[in-house]
């Protein structure tokens, strides 16, 4: 019973709930910022890697390819906590530099490497015939990549990328190690306070926050997946209707032109 | 059939392709005139597909030249412009899975038109700046049709093409919902949407169920009757005989014999060709 009382205390005390919300906000800001950065970086890196792989003769692509390979292997081969320390205590140890931004950069760069690998696998899973068809029509490599291949690759990797973003959200909890007050750290601070005198209740509250967001993400990913599958398997009724109307109009116009032509011929 | 007074479209000389140590093409020389319908036949692995794919550089030739209106496709910097003049149809259709039928057809004309428009607008802007400083006063740059016009034209053309193949009602469907025959006919008109000067077909009916072969061959025949220049790799000997103006027999990476269908099918000289025909006919 005491446990539930403590939980109630943790969420009903204004001081505590404000601290929780503040921490939750920080967690979300870091996760969202890092996700955006990670997706952009990951896309760039995977495109460079694929382009270099498909144009083995191009010396110009060798250098960026080397940098990308180095980036991916270093990031994936070292612990993220270490990366955070290096960023916070060495590279970005600048007075006044906001720690949250350091965290966003660290996690963004980190997840970029994982996103790049997923996306690269996704791009490779798209039939080469799609690229060949686009190139045979006279489209450039970039045009066929960004308009034809990547949209299909994204569809294939949405589950993997979704998992990556979920993992990222949970991993952000280590920012407490450099003193940022995120959700996890907020729970720790509350638990350490004299009034509470227990860690369990605030930690459970934080866990519920995390779980709620994770489940929301899981549902979102599933919904997107379903939507994408549907759109390619069924005829979009609205679009079909629009097309039908257009067609009728066109046929009428053609008919009218023909009638006019006939009249003119008769009079001539 | 005198070659002198006809316009040369493609001039292939010494075309060679190696995959590592595997010499797939060993020096192909031929001239393709406007309006010709060339059927390429030959046993599996003789290099027919490779030859076709070298023509628009989907495969990088190891040596040789392919001149399109005098421009060498093998070395040109403007490969995309060259490819716009050459349509290609694949065995497995390769329709864009993420686009509807209409979007498949409109995609290349709109995308390429847009890029061109952007370039012209940038040039016009630069010219304006120069003119502001009193230079090039008499020059003018036409920016051409606007984006909306461009899209409308592409759309109208796409619908015309769909009407041609009787699939206008499928405009908003995705490729995965269509039959093989429908997909291949759409792939053909997608290539036509770029208004190419020559069409390259790589076994366009090999991946189709037998009952769908007819509709695709019929469409290709219609194109042929309209005067389109085409190169068709095919195993349909009856079709080659009926439509082709010239038949090319390839074996071991070389053209062993070529000539009008009556000669190739009626009086083959080459030993390998005779052997091949006895197997397939
Ligand atoms: N990308 C490639 N890499 C390596 N070898 C290849 C490649 N493409 C084709 N080849 C080889 O080149 C040879 C000729 O292939 P090609 O596809 O041109 O033959 P084909 O005449 O079209 O045969 P088919 O009638 O079976 O389509 C084959 O031996 C094949 O193994
Ligand atoms: Mg082949």
mmCIF file of C-alpha atoms in Angstrom, chain A residues 58-254:
data_model
loop_
_atom_site.group_PDB
_atom_site.id
_atom_site.type_symbol
_atom_site.label_atom_id
_atom_site.label_comp_id
_atom_site.label_asym_id
_atom_site.label_seq_id
_atom_site.Cartn_x
_atom_site.Cartn_y
_atom_site.Cartn_z
ATOM 1 C CA UNK A 58 34.902 7.397 -59.858
ATOM 2 C CA UNK A 59 37.935 8.504 -57.842
ATOM 3 C CA UNK A 60 36.012 11.559 -56.684
ATOM 4 C CA UNK A 61 33.702 9.420 -54.557
ATOM 5 C CA UNK A 62 36.479 7.459 -52.880
ATOM 6 C CA UNK A 63 37.268 10.111 -50.269
ATOM 7 C CA UNK A 64 33.691 10.703 -49.069
ATOM 8 C CA UNK A 65 33.163 6.957 -49.090
ATOM 9 C CA UNK A 66 36.208 6.465 -46.870
ATOM 10 C CA UNK A 67 34.983 9.129 -44.456
ATOM 11 C CA UNK A 68 31.522 7.543 -44.316
ATOM 12 C CA UNK A 69 32.934 4.080 -43.689
ATOM 13 C CA UNK A 70 35.160 5.415 -40.931
ATOM 14 C CA UNK A 71 32.224 7.270 -39.383
ATOM 15 C CA UNK A 72 29.927 4.248 -39.375
ATOM 16 C CA UNK A 73 32.495 1.824 -38.006
ATOM 17 C CA UNK A 74 33.763 4.144 -35.274
ATOM 18 C CA UNK A 75 30.279 5.089 -34.100
ATOM 19 C CA UNK A 76 28.980 1.542 -34.167
ATOM 20 C CA UNK A 77 32.133 0.188 -32.568
ATOM 21 C CA UNK A 78 32.211 2.376 -29.465
ATOM 22 C CA UNK A 79 29.769 2.826 -26.573
ATOM 23 C CA UNK A 80 27.415 5.759 -26.817
ATOM 24 C CA UNK A 81 28.189 6.814 -23.239
ATOM 25 C CA UNK A 82 31.824 7.212 -24.218
ATOM 26 C CA UNK A 83 30.799 9.230 -27.258
ATOM 27 C CA UNK A 84 28.726 11.475 -25.014
ATOM 28 C CA UNK A 85 31.643 12.027 -22.634
ATOM 29 C CA UNK A 86 34.004 12.814 -25.491
ATOM 30 C CA UNK A 87 31.556 15.353 -26.887
ATOM 31 C CA UNK A 88 30.639 16.931 -23.542
ATOM 32 C CA UNK A 89 34.052 16.945 -21.857
ATOM 33 C CA UNK A 90 36.405 17.329 -24.820
ATOM 34 C CA UNK A 91 35.130 18.393 -28.213
ATOM 35 C CA UNK A 92 32.279 20.635 -27.100
ATOM 36 C CA UNK A 93 33.632 21.530 -23.664
ATOM 37 C CA UNK A 94 33.041 25.186 -24.378
ATOM 38 C CA UNK A 95 31.845 27.514 -21.653
ATOM 39 C CA UNK A 96 28.212 28.391 -22.230
ATOM 40 C CA UNK A 97 27.601 25.743 -24.885
ATOM 41 C CA UNK A 98 24.166 24.297 -24.032
ATOM 42 C CA UNK A 99 24.507 20.714 -22.811
ATOM 43 C CA UNK A 100 21.194 19.745 -24.409
ATOM 44 C CA UNK A 101 22.600 20.698 -27.813
ATOM 45 C CA UNK A 102 25.670 18.578 -27.100
ATOM 46 C CA UNK A 103 23.328 15.683 -26.363
ATOM 47 C CA UNK A 104 21.330 16.244 -29.554
ATOM 48 C CA UNK A 105 24.528 16.287 -31.622
ATOM 49 C CA UNK A 106 25.908 13.189 -29.928
ATOM 50 C CA UNK A 107 22.768 11.106 -30.301
ATOM 51 C CA UNK A 108 22.076 12.451 -33.774
ATOM 52 C CA UNK A 109 25.540 11.507 -34.971
ATOM 53 C CA UNK A 110 25.204 8.177 -33.207
ATOM 54 C CA UNK A 111 21.852 7.196 -34.656
ATOM 55 C CA UNK A 112 22.905 8.513 -38.078
ATOM 56 C CA UNK A 113 25.341 5.611 -38.347
ATOM 57 C CA UNK A 114 22.658 3.053 -37.536
ATOM 58 C CA UNK A 115 20.087 4.674 -39.810
ATOM 59 C CA UNK A 116 22.671 4.719 -42.602
ATOM 60 C CA UNK A 117 23.200 0.980 -42.351
ATOM 61 C CA UNK A 118 19.466 0.204 -42.305
ATOM 62 C CA UNK A 119 18.805 2.519 -45.197
ATOM 63 C CA UNK A 120 21.707 1.149 -47.202
ATOM 64 C CA UNK A 121 20.302 -2.347 -46.809
ATOM 65 C CA UNK A 122 16.901 -0.962 -47.808
ATOM 66 C CA UNK A 123 18.271 0.717 -50.915
ATOM 67 C CA UNK A 124 20.077 -2.463 -51.896
ATOM 68 C CA UNK A 125 16.872 -4.423 -51.511
ATOM 69 C CA UNK A 126 15.162 -2.287 -54.175
ATOM 70 C CA UNK A 127 15.328 -4.073 -57.522
ATOM 71 C CA UNK A 128 18.131 -2.716 -59.713
ATOM 72 C CA UNK A 129 15.608 -2.713 -62.574
ATOM 73 C CA UNK A 130 13.951 0.337 -60.994
ATOM 74 C CA UNK A 131 17.162 2.326 -61.328
ATOM 75 C CA UNK A 132 17.814 0.978 -64.815
ATOM 76 C CA UNK A 133 14.337 1.956 -65.973
ATOM 77 C CA UNK A 134 14.795 5.473 -64.635
ATOM 78 C CA UNK A 135 18.254 5.845 -66.147
ATOM 79 C CA UNK A 136 17.078 4.478 -69.498
ATOM 80 C CA UNK A 137 14.493 7.276 -69.613
ATOM 81 C CA UNK A 138 17.301 9.813 -69.310
ATOM 82 C CA UNK A 139 16.974 10.661 -65.634
ATOM 83 C CA UNK A 140 20.137 11.452 -63.730
ATOM 84 C CA UNK A 141 21.499 9.235 -61.013
ATOM 85 C CA UNK A 142 20.333 11.661 -58.312
ATOM 86 C CA UNK A 143 16.848 11.994 -59.787
ATOM 87 C CA UNK A 144 16.313 8.250 -59.942
ATOM 88 C CA UNK A 145 17.796 7.748 -56.496
ATOM 89 C CA UNK A 146 15.727 10.360 -54.685
ATOM 90 C CA UNK A 147 12.426 9.982 -56.549
ATOM 91 C CA UNK A 148 12.275 6.262 -57.248
ATOM 92 C CA UNK A 149 14.679 4.224 -55.152
ATOM 93 C CA UNK A 150 14.718 5.971 -51.784
ATOM 94 C CA UNK A 151 10.905 6.185 -51.433
ATOM 95 C CA UNK A 152 10.743 2.432 -51.976
ATOM 96 C CA UNK A 153 13.710 1.809 -49.696
ATOM 97 C CA UNK A 154 12.094 3.848 -46.934
ATOM 98 C CA UNK A 155 9.010 1.708 -47.170
ATOM 99 C CA UNK A 156 11.141 -1.385 -46.684
ATOM 100 C CA UNK A 157 13.052 -0.008 -43.723
ATOM 101 C CA UNK A 158 10.312 1.763 -41.795
ATOM 102 C CA UNK A 159 10.158 -1.034 -39.187
ATOM 103 C CA UNK A 160 13.929 -0.987 -38.731
ATOM 104 C CA UNK A 161 14.093 2.809 -38.552
ATOM 105 C CA UNK A 162 11.159 2.816 -36.133
ATOM 106 C CA UNK A 163 13.046 0.429 -33.859
ATOM 107 C CA UNK A 164 16.127 2.613 -34.142
ATOM 108 C CA UNK A 165 14.194 5.708 -33.070
ATOM 109 C CA UNK A 166 12.651 3.810 -30.147
ATOM 110 C CA UNK A 167 16.084 2.649 -29.057
ATOM 111 C CA UNK A 168 17.328 6.210 -29.400
ATOM 112 C CA UNK A 169 14.585 7.533 -27.120
ATOM 113 C CA UNK A 170 15.532 5.060 -24.415
ATOM 114 C CA UNK A 171 19.263 5.594 -24.812
ATOM 115 C CA UNK A 172 18.899 9.313 -24.166
ATOM 116 C CA UNK A 173 18.528 8.401 -20.482
ATOM 117 C CA UNK A 174 22.313 8.313 -20.173
ATOM 118 C CA UNK A 175 22.458 12.106 -20.525
ATOM 119 C CA UNK A 176 21.975 12.165 -16.765
ATOM 120 C CA UNK A 177 25.632 11.090 -16.637
ATOM 121 C CA UNK A 178 26.713 14.545 -17.822
ATOM 122 C CA UNK A 179 24.275 16.370 -15.571
ATOM 123 C CA UNK A 180 21.351 17.027 -17.883
ATOM 124 C CA UNK A 181 18.011 16.793 -16.077
ATOM 125 C CA UNK A 182 16.060 14.473 -18.344
ATOM 126 C CA UNK A 183 13.219 12.195 -17.323
ATOM 127 C CA UNK A 184 15.511 9.604 -15.748
ATOM 128 C CA UNK A 185 17.537 12.186 -13.899
ATOM 129 C CA UNK A 186 14.351 13.888 -12.691
ATOM 130 C CA UNK A 187 13.201 10.602 -11.166
ATOM 131 C CA UNK A 188 16.572 10.191 -9.502
ATOM 132 C CA UNK A 189 16.495 13.699 -8.049
ATOM 133 C CA UNK A 190 12.977 13.202 -6.721
ATOM 134 C CA UNK A 191 13.865 9.855 -5.215
ATOM 135 C CA UNK A 192 16.922 11.301 -3.508
ATOM 136 C CA UNK A 193 14.890 14.046 -1.849
ATOM 137 C CA UNK A 194 14.211 13.836 1.876
ATOM 138 C CA UNK A 195 10.421 13.842 1.584
ATOM 139 C CA UNK A 196 10.264 10.856 -0.743
ATOM 140 C CA UNK A 197 13.062 8.712 0.616
ATOM 141 C CA UNK A 198 12.524 6.003 -1.985
ATOM 142 C CA UNK A 199 13.779 5.542 -5.524
ATOM 143 C CA UNK A 200 11.275 2.937 -6.583
ATOM 144 C CA UNK A 201 8.139 5.077 -6.900
ATOM 145 C CA UNK A 202 9.617 7.918 -8.993
ATOM 146 C CA UNK A 203 11.469 5.406 -11.185
ATOM 147 C CA UNK A 204 8.225 3.590 -11.871
ATOM 148 C CA UNK A 205 6.565 6.880 -12.789
ATOM 149 C CA UNK A 206 9.417 7.629 -15.220
ATOM 150 C CA UNK A 207 9.084 4.129 -16.654
ATOM 151 C CA UNK A 208 5.414 4.756 -17.358
ATOM 152 C CA UNK A 209 6.304 7.949 -19.215
ATOM 153 C CA UNK A 210 8.850 6.063 -21.352
ATOM 154 C CA UNK A 211 6.456 3.183 -21.994
ATOM 155 C CA UNK A 212 3.704 5.536 -23.083
ATOM 156 C CA UNK A 213 5.916 7.191 -25.699
ATOM 157 C CA UNK A 214 7.379 3.892 -26.887
ATOM 158 C CA UNK A 215 3.915 2.408 -27.401
ATOM 159 C CA UNK A 216 2.792 5.530 -29.205
ATOM 160 C CA UNK A 217 5.775 5.127 -31.533
ATOM 161 C CA UNK A 218 5.079 1.447 -32.102
ATOM 162 C CA UNK A 219 1.491 2.209 -33.056
ATOM 163 C CA UNK A 220 2.582 5.049 -35.326
ATOM 164 C CA UNK A 221 5.067 2.815 -37.133
ATOM 165 C CA UNK A 222 2.435 0.122 -37.615
ATOM 166 C CA UNK A 223 -0.090 2.631 -38.909
ATOM 167 C CA UNK A 224 2.395 4.053 -41.409
ATOM 168 C CA UNK A 225 3.323 0.562 -42.552
ATOM 169 C CA UNK A 226 -0.314 -0.387 -43.063
ATOM 170 C CA UNK A 227 -1.060 2.843 -44.893
ATOM 171 C CA UNK A 228 1.840 2.322 -47.280
ATOM 172 C CA UNK A 229 0.885 -1.238 -48.052
ATOM 173 C CA UNK A 230 -2.693 -0.251 -48.715
ATOM 174 C CA UNK A 231 -1.846 2.588 -51.039
ATOM 175 C CA UNK A 232 -0.060 0.255 -53.416
ATOM 176 C CA UNK A 233 -2.458 -2.626 -53.354
ATOM 177 C CA UNK A 234 -5.756 -0.928 -53.901
ATOM 178 C CA UNK A 235 -6.894 1.638 -56.336
ATOM 179 C CA UNK A 236 -7.325 4.942 -54.567
ATOM 180 C CA UNK A 237 -11.067 5.502 -55.025
ATOM 181 C CA UNK A 238 -10.902 9.278 -54.855
ATOM 182 C CA UNK A 239 -8.089 9.451 -57.360
ATOM 183 C CA UNK A 240 -9.851 7.000 -59.641
ATOM 184 C CA UNK A 241 -13.007 9.115 -59.575
ATOM 185 C CA UNK A 242 -11.027 12.241 -60.436
ATOM 186 C CA UNK A 243 -9.390 10.459 -63.336
ATOM 187 C CA UNK A 244 -12.740 9.226 -64.620
ATOM 188 C CA UNK A 245 -14.170 12.752 -64.571
ATOM 189 C CA UNK A 246 -11.117 14.060 -66.392
ATOM 190 C CA UNK A 247 -11.369 11.366 -68.986
ATOM 191 C CA UNK A 248 -15.006 12.125 -69.665
ATOM 192 C CA UNK A 249 -14.223 15.803 -70.071
ATOM 193 C CA UNK A 250 -11.435 14.996 -72.487
ATOM 194 C CA UNK A 251 -13.582 12.671 -74.527
ATOM 195 C CA UNK A 252 -16.257 15.351 -74.727
ATOM 196 C CA UNK A 253 -13.710 17.916 -75.871
ATOM 197 C CA UNK A 254 -12.429 15.541 -78.525
#
